[in-house]
Coordinates of C-alpha atoms in Angstrom, one line a residue:
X1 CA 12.2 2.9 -3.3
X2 CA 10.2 2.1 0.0
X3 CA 9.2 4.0 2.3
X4 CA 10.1 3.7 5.5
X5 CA 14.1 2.7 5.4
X6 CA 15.0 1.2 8.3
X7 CA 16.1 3.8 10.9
X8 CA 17.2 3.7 14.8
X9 CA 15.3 5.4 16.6
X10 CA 16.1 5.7 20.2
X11 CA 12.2 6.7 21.3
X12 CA 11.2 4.2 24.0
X13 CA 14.5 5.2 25.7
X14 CA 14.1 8.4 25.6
X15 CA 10.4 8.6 26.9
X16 CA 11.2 6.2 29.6
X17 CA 14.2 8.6 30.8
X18 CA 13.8 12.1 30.2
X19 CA 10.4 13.1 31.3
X20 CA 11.4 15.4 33.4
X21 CA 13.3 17.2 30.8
X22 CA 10.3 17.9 29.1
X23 CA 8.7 21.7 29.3
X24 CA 5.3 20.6 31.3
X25 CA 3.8 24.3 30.6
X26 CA 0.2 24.2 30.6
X27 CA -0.6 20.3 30.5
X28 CA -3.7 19.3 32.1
X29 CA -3.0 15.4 33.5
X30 CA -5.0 12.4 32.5
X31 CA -8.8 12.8 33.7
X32 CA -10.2 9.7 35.8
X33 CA -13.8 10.8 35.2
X34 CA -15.7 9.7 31.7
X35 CA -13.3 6.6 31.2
X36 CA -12.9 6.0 27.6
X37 CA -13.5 2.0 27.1
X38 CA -12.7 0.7 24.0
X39 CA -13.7 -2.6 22.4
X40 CA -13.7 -5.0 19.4
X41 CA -16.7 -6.3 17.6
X42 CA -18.1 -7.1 14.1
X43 CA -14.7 -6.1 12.5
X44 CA -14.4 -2.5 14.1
X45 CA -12.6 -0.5 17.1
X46 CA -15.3 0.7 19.3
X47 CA -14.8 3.9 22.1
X48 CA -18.0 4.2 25.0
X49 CA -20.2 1.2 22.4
X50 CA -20.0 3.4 19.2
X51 CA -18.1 2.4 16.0
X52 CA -15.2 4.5 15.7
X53 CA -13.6 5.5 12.0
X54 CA -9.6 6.0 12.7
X55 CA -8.6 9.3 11.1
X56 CA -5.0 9.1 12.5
X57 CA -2.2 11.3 11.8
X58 CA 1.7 9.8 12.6
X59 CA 3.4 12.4 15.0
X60 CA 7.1 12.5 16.7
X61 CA 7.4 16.5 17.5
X62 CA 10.7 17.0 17.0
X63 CA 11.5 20.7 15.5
X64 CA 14.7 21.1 13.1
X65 CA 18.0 20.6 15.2
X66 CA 16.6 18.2 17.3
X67 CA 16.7 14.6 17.4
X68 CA 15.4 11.6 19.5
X69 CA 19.0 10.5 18.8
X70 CA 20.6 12.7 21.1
X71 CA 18.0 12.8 23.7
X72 CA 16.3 16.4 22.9
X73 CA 12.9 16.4 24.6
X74 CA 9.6 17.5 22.6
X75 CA 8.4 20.5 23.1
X76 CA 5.0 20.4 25.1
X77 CA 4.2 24.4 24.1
X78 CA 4.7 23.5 20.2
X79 CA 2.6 20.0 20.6
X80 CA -0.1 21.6 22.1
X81 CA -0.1 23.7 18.9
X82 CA 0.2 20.7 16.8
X83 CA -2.6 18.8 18.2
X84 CA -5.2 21.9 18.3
X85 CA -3.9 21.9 14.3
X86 CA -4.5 18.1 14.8
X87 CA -8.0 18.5 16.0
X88 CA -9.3 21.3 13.8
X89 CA -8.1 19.0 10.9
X90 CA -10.9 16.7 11.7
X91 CA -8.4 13.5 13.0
X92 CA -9.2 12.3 16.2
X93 CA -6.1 9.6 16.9
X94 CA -2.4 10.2 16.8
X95 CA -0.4 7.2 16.0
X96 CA 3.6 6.6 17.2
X97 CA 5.9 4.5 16.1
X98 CA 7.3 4.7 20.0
X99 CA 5.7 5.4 22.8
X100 CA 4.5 8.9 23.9
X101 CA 5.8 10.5 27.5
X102 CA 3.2 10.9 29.7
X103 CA 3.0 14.9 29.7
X104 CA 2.0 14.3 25.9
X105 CA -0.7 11.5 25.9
X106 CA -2.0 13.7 28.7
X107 CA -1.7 16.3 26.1
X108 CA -3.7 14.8 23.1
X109 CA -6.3 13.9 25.9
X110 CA -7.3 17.6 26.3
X111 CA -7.3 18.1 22.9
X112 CA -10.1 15.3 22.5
X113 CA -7.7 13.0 20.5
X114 CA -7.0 9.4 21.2
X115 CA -3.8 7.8 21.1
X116 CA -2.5 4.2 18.5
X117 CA 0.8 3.6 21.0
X118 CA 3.6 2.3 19.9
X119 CA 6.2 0.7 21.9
X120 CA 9.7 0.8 21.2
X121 CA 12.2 -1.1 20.9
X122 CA 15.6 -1.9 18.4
X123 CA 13.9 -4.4 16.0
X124 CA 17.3 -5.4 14.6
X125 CA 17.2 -8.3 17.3
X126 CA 17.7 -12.3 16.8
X127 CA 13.8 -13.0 17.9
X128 CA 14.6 -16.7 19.2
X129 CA 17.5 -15.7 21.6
X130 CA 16.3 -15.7 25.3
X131 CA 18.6 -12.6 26.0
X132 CA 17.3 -10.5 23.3
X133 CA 13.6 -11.2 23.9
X134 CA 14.2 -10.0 27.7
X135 CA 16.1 -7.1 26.4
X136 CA 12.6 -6.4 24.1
X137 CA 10.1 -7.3 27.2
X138 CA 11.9 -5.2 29.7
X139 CA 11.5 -2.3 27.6
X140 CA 7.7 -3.0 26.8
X141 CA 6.9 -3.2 30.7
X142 CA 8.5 -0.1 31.4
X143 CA 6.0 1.6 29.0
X144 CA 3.4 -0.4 30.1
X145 CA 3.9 0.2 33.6
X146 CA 3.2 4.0 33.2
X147 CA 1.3 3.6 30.0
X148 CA -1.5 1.6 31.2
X149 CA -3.3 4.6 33.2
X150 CA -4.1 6.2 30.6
X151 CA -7.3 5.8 28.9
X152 CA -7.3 7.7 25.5
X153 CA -4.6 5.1 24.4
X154 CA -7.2 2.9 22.7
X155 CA -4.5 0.4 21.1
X156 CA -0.6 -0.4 21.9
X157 CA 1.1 -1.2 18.8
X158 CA 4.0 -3.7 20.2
X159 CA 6.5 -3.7 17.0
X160 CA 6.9 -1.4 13.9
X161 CA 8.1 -3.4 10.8
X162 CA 9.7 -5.9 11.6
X163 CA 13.1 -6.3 10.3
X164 CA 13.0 -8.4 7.0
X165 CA 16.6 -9.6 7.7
X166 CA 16.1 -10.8 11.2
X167 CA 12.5 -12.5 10.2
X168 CA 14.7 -14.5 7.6
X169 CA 17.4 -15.4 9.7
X170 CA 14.9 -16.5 12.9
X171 CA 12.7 -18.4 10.7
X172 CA 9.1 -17.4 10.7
X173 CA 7.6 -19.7 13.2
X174 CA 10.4 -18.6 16.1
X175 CA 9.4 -14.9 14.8
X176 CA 5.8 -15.5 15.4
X177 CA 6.6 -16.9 18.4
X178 CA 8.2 -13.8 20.1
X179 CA 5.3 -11.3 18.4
X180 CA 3.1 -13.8 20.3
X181 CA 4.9 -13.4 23.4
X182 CA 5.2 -9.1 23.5
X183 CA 1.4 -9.4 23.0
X184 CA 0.7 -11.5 25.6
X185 CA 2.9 -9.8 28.1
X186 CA 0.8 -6.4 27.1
X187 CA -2.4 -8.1 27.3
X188 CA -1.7 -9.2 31.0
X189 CA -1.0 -5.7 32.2
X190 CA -3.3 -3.9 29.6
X191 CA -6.3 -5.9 29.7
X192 CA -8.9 -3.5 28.5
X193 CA -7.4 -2.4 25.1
X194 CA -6.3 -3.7 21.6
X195 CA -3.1 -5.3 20.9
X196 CA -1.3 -5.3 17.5
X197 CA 2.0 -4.3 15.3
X198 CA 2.5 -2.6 12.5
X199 CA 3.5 -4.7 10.0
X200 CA 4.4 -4.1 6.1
X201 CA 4.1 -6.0 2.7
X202 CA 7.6 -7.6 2.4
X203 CA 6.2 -9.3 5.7
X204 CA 2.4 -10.0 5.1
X205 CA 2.7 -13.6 5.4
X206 CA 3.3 -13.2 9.0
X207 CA 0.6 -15.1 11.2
X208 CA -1.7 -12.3 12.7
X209 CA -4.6 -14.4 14.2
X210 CA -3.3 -13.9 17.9
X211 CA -3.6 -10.2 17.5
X212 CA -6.8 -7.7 17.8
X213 CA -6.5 -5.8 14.7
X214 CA -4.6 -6.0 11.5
X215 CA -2.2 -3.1 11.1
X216 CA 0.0 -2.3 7.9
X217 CA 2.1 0.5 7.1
X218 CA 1.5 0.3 2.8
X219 CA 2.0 2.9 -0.1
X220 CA 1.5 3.1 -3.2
X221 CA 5.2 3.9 -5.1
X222 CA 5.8 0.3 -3.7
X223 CA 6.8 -2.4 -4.2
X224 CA 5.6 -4.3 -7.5
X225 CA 3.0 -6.2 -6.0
X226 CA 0.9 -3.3 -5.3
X227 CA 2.2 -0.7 -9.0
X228 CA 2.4 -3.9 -11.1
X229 CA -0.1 -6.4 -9.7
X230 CA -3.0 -5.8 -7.6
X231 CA -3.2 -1.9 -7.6
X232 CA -3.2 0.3 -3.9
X233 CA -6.6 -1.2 -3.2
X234 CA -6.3 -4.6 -4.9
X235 CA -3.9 -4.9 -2.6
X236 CA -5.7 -3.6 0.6
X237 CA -8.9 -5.8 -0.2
X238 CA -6.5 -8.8 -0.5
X239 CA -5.0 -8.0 3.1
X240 CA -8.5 -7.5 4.3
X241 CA -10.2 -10.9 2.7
X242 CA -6.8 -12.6 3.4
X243 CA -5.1 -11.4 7.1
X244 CA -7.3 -9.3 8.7
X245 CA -10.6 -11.2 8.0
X246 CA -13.4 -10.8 10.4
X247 CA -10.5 -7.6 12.3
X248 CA -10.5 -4.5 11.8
X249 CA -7.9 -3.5 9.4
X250 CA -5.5 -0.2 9.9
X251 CA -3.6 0.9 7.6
X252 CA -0.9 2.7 10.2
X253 CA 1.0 4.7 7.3
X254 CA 0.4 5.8 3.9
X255 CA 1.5 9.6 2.7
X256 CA 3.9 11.0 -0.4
X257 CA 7.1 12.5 0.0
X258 CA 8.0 16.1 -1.4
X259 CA 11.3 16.1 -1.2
X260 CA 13.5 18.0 -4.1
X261 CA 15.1 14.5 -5.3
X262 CA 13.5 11.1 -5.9
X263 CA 14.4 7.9 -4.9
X264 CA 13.9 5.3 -8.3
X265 CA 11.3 6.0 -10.8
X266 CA 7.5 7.3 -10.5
X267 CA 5.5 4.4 -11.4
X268 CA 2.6 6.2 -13.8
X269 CA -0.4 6.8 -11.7
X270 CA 1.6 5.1 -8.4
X271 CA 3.5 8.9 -7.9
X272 CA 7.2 8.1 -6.5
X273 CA 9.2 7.6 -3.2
X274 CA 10.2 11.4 -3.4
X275 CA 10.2 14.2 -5.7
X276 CA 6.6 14.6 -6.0
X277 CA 4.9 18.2 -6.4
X278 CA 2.7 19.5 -3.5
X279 CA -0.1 19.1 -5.8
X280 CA 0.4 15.5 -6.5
X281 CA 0.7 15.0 -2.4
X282 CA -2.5 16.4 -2.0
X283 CA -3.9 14.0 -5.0
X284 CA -1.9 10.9 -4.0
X285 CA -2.9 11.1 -0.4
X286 CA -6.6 11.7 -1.0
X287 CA -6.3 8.8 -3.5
X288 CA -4.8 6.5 -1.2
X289 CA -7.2 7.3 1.7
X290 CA -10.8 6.8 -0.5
X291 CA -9.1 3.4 -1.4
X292 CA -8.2 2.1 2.0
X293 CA -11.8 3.3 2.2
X294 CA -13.3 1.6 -0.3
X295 CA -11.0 -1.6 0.4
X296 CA -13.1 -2.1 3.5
X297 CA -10.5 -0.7 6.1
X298 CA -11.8 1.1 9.2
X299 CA -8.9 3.3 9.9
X300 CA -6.2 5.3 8.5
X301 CA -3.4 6.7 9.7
X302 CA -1.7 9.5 7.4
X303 CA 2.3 9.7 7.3
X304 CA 3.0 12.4 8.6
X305 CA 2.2 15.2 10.5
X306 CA 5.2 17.4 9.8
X307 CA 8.9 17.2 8.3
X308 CA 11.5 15.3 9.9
X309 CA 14.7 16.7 9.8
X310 CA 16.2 14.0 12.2
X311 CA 15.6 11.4 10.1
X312 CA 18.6 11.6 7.9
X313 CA 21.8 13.3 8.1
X314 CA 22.5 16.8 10.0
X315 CA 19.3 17.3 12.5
X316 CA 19.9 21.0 11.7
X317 CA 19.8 20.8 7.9
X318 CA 17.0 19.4 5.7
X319 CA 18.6 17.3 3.8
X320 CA 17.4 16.1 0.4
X321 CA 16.4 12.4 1.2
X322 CA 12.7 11.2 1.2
X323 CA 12.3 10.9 4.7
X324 CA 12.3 14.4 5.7
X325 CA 9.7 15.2 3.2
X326 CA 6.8 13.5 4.4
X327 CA 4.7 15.7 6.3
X328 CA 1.5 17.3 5.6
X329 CA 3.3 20.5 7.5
X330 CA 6.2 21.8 6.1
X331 CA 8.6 22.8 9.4
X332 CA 10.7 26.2 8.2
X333 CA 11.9 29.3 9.6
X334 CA 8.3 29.4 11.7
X335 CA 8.5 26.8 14.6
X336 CA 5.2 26.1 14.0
X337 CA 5.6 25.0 10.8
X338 CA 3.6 26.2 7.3
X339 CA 0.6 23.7 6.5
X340 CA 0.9 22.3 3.1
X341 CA -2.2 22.0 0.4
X342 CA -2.6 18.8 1.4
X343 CA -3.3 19.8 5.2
X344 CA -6.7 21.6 4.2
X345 CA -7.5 19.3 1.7
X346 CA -7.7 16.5 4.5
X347 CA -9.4 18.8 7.1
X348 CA -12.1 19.1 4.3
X349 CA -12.1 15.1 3.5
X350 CA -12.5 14.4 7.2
X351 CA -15.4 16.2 8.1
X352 CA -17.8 13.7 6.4
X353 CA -16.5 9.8 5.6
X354 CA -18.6 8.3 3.3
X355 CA -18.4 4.2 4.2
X356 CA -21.3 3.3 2.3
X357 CA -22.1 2.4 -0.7
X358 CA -18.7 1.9 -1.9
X359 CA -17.6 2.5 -5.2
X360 CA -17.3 -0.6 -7.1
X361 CA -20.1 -2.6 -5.1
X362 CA -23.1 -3.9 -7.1
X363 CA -26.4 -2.4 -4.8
X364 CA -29.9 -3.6 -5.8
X365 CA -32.9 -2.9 -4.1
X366 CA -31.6 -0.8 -1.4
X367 CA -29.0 1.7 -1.3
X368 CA -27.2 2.3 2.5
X369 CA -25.9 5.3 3.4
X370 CA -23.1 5.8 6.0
X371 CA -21.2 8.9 6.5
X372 CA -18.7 9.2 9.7
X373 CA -18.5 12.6 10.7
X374 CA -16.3 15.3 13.1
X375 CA -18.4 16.8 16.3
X376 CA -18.3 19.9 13.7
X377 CA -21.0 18.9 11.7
X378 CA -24.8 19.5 12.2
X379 CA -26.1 18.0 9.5
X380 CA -25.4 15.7 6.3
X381 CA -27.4 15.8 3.0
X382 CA -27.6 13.5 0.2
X383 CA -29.0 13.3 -3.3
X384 CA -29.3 10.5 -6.6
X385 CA -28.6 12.0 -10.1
X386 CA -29.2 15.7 -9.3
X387 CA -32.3 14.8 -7.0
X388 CA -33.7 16.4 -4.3
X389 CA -31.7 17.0 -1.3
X390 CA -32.3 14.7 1.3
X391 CA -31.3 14.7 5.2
X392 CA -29.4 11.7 7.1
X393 CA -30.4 10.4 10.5
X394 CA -28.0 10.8 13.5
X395 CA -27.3 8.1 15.2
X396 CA -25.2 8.1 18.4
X397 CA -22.4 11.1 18.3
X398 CA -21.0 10.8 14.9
X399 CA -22.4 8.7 12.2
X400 CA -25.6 9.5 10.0
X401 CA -27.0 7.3 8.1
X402 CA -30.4 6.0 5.5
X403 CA -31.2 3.1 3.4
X404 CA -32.6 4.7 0.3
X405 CA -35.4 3.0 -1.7
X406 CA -33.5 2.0 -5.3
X407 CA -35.9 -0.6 -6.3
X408 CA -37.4 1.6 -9.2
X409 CA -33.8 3.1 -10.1
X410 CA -32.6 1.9 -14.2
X411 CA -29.9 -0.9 -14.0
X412 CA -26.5 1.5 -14.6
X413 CA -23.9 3.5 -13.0
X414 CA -25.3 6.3 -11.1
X415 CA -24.6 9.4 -9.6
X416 CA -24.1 10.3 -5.1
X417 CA -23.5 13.6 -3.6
X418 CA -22.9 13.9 -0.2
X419 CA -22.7 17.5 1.7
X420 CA -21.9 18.0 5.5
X421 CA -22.9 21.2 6.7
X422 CA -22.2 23.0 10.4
X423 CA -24.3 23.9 12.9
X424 CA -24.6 27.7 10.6
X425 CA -25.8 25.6 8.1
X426 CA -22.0 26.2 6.3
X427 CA -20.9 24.0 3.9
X428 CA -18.0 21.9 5.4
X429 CA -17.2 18.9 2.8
X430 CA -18.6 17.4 -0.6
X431 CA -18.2 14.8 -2.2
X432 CA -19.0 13.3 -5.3
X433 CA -19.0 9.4 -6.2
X434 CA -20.2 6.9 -8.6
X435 CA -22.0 3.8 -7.5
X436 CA -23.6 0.8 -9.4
X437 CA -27.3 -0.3 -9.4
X438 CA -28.2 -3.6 -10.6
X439 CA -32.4 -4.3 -9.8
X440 CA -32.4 -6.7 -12.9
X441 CA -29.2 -7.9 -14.3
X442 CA -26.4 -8.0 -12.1
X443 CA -23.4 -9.2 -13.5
X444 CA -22.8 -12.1 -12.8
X445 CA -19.0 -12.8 -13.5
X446 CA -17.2 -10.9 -11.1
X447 CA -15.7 -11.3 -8.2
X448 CA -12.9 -12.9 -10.6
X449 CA -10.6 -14.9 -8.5
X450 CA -7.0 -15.8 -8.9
X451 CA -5.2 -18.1 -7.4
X452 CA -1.6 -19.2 -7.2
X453 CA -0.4 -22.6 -7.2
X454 CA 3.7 -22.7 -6.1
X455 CA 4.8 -26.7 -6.1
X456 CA 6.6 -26.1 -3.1
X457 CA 6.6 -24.0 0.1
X458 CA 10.6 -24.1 0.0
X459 CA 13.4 -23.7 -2.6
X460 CA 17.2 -23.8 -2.6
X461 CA 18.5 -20.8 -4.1
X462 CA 18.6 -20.8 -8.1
X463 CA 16.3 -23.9 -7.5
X464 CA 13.3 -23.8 -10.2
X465 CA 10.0 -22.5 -8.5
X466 CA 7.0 -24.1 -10.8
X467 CA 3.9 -22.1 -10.9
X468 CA 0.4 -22.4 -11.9
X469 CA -1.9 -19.5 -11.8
X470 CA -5.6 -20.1 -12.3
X471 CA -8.6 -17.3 -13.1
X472 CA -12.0 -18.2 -12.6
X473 CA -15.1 -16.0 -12.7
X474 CA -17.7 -15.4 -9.4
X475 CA -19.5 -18.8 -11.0
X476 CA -16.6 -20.9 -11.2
X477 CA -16.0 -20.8 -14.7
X478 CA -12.0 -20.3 -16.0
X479 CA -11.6 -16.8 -17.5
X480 CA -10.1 -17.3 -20.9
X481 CA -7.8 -14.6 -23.0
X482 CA -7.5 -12.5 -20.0
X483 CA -4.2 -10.7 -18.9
X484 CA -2.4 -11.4 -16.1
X485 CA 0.2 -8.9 -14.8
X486 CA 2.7 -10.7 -12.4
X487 CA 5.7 -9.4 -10.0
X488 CA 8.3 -11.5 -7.7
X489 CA 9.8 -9.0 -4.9
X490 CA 12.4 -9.7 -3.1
X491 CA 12.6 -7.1 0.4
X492 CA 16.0 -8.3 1.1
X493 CA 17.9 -6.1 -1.7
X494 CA 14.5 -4.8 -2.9
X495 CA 15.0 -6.4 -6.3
X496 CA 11.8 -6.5 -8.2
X497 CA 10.8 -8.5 -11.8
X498 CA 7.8 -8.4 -13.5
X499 CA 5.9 -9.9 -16.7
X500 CA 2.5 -10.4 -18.1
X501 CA 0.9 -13.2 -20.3
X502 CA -2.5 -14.3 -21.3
X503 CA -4.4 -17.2 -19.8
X504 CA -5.4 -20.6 -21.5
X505 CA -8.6 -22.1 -22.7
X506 CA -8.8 -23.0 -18.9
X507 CA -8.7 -20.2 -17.5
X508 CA -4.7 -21.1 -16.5
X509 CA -1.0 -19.7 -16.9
X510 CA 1.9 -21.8 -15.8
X511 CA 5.8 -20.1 -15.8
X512 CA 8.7 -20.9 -13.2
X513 CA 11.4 -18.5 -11.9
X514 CA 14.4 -18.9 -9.5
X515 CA 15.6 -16.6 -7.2
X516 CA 20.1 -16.0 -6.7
X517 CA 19.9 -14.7 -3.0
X518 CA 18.2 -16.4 0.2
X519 CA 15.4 -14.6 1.9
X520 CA 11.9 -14.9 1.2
X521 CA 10.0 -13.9 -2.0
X522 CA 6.5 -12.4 -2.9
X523 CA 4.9 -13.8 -6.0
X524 CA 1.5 -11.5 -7.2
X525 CA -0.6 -12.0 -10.4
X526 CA -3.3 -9.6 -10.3
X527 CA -6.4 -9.1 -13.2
X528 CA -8.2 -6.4 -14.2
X529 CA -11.9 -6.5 -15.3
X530 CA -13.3 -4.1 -17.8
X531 CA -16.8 -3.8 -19.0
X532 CA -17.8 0.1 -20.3
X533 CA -16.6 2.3 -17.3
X534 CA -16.7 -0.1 -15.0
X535 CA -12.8 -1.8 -13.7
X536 CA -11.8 -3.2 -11.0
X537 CA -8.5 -5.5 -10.2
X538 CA -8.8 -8.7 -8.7
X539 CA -5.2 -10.6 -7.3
X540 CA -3.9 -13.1 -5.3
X541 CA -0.3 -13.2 -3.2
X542 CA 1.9 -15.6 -1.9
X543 CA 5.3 -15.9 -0.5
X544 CA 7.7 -18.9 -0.3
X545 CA 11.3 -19.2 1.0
X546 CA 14.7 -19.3 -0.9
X547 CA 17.7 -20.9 1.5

């Protein structure tokens, strides 16, 4: 019911062999004038010492019946179609899973887009035998060694989720171990740029304070931490306050499939791994994007640009699995492929990214207003409760910004349009959004925090796991009489159980569970706070080991 299944897929071979089988029509090469130089401070990427927003979009190329399997090269003439589409769409990176060729980093360059590269390798490797790891390092230096000349590739991605299986069996220390290594290897021949991985939720408890960024491939379907527990941005904040800390988080995939047949249940409000309608695509993804958002993210990477056919079954047929249904352009009869609803829905969304005031944030005295936006926009607007329009100050090539007087504003929820008009003075994006003013009585219960309490790190299987969950308020004080919705996952099988009880007069719940197969399990409780219209969810998340 997860998105993505593990799949081989032979990329880094192929782009470090059959370059020259690729049509090179019309490519302009990489351009040494107006480096691009890319840095990491105060929790955000920054290109040429501006803060830069990732609005990424996941892209392969390959057109029904062909396959990176069998070695067919992408075609340039269609790409460059794709990343003008790209481009338009208001994106500006393009993230891979495996590395681009040359011919087609080159290729996003001219189109102004900037490239997340990942290297590939197979992941299905023992990640503490010597042999293996030189297998895995020989491959990322031949990437590297071609791959570092280009400038517009503003983070290498060493690793796309891990394998669960293979973290189990290597133990997670020895697995850290050899993530450290591929990213010190790339930071000795890429000096100048980022290093991370993209890494999922069955794995979060991997160690991530040797990379640049945080990077996570989540969605919302997914497993039971995220539709029973925390919630999509629950969770996010949790990874954010938790693993990424003072890094910029990515969130490298996230996207609904619309494939005829599902995969499991829809979780109410969660959509489903498959079977969803092009109308709930379009409503999932923008809801998934404005939480990463509001989860204090700064970058997104939608899954994905177009159907893959390749990714199950015949290459030439579009069979009915999940998989080939992701993208936000359907690939038919036209080689171009047909955008979806939720292609122009996103080109409107990224013209104007509103990363202040967040939703759920208490404000008081002053209200700031941040709004990232595409070169296509001349000016943004803003109004309070049906006010007067009022204009945002530029500030370097793409963010305009204020901080509005709200010191005479009621105590309440209120009321924040945002326009983003061209340079014709054409409307280009609104938005609408509530936000929380609290001069005189803020309250002053919330943040809730949970935390869980295992009494030990390790178990033997069908061994007793003891837990004790406590809920206290933002002052300290145990949260009485309050629900508590809690999930075990298991990757390894994907077996999921979940339950719910009420805490204690201190604020506590206590339960045990055992797990019957070896591997390691997530444990979530999450809470929701409620007063009038205003919720929010509130969790913690752990893992232990059952061996």
């Amino acid at each position: 019911m997860y998105k993505r299944i593990p799949i081989l897929i032979i990329v880094m071979y192929i782009f470090t062999n059959i370059a020259l089988m690729v049509d090179t029509g019309g490519v302009v090469s990489a351009e040494e004038d107006s480096r691009i130089e890319v840095k990491i401070k105060e929790g955000w990427f920054y290109v040429n010492n501006e803060r830069l927003f990732i609005k990424g979009i996941n892209y392969s190329g390959w057109r029904p019946g062909e396959s990176p399997h069998d070695l067919n090269p992408v075609n340039l003439r269609l790409a460059d179609y794709d990343f003008k589409m790209i481009k338009e769409a208001g994106f500006n990176v393009i993230r891979t899973a495996g590395g681009l060729t040359p011919e087609l980093v080159s290729l996003a360059k001219k189109h102004g887009l900037m490239v997340m590269h990942g290297i590939w390798f197979d992941k299905d490797i023992d990640y503490g035998d010597s042999h293996q790891i030189k297998y895995a390092t020989d491959m990322l230096k031949a990437d590297l060694s071609w791959s570092k000349d280009f400038d517009n590739i503003i983070c290498y991605l060493v690793m796309n989720e891990p394998s669960m299986e293979r973290v189990r069996e290597t133990g997670k220390a020895e697995s850290e171990n050899f993530l450290k290594k591929i990213t010190e290897i790339t930071k000795s021949i890429v000096a100048n740029r980022p290093v991370s991985f993209a890494n999922w939720v069955p794995l979060a408890f991997i160690e991530h304070s040797f990379l640049d960024a945080a990077c996570f491939n989540v969605y919302m379907y997914g497993p039971a931490t995220i539709t029973h527990s925390l919630g999509y941005r629950g969770y996010i904040e949790w990874l954010k306050k938790r693993t990424a800390k003072d890094k910029p988080l990515v969130i490298t995939e996230f996207g609904l499939s619309v494939s005829p047949q599902r995969v499991g249940e829809a979780i109410p409000g969660h959509y489903g791994y498959g079977g969803n309608t092009l109308e709930e695509q379009k409503e999932g993804v923008l809801k998934m994007y404005d939480d990463i958002i509001q989860a204090n993210a700064t970058g997104v990477c939608v899954f994905t640009w177009e159907d893959e056919w390749w990714m199950v079954g015949d290459k030439s047929k579009h069979d009915n699995h999940p998989e080939e249904y992701f993208g936000i352009v359907e690939l038919d009869k036209n080689p171009k492929g047909t955008p979806r609803p939720v292609y122009y829905a996103l080109k409107e969304y990224n013209q104007a990214i509103v990363i202040e005031p967040k939703k759920l944030d208490f404000y008081s005295k002053e209200l700031p207003v941040d709004v990232y936006v595409t070169d296509q926009v001349g000016l943004v607007q803003f109004r309070l409760d049906n006010g007067n329009w009022q204009d945002l100050k530029k500030e370097g090539n793409f963010w305009q910004k204020t901080i509005l007087d709200i010191s005479k504003n009621k105590d309440g929820r209120h009321t924040l349009e945002i326009r983003a008009l061209d340079k014709n003075n054409k409307s280009l994006c609104h938005k609408k959004q509530d936000i929380w003013i609290y001069n005189k009585s803020k309250p002053g219960t919330i943040p809730y925090k949970v935390e869980i309490k295992t009494d030990k790190e390790e178990y033997r299987i069908k061994e007793k796991m003891k837990l004790n969950i406590t809920v206290t308020d933002a002052q300290g004080n145990p949260v009485t009489e309050q629900p508590v919705y809690y999930s075990f996952f298991q990757p390894i099988g994907w077996e999921e159980y979940v339950s719910q009880k009420v805490t204690d007069k201190q604020g506590k719940i206590t339960t045990q569970f055992s797990a019957h197969t070896p591997g390691y399990l997530t444990i979530a409780f999450g809470v929701t706070y409620k007063d009038g219209d205003y919720e929010r969810m509130f969790g913690d998340v752990k893992t232990v080991l059952f061996k």
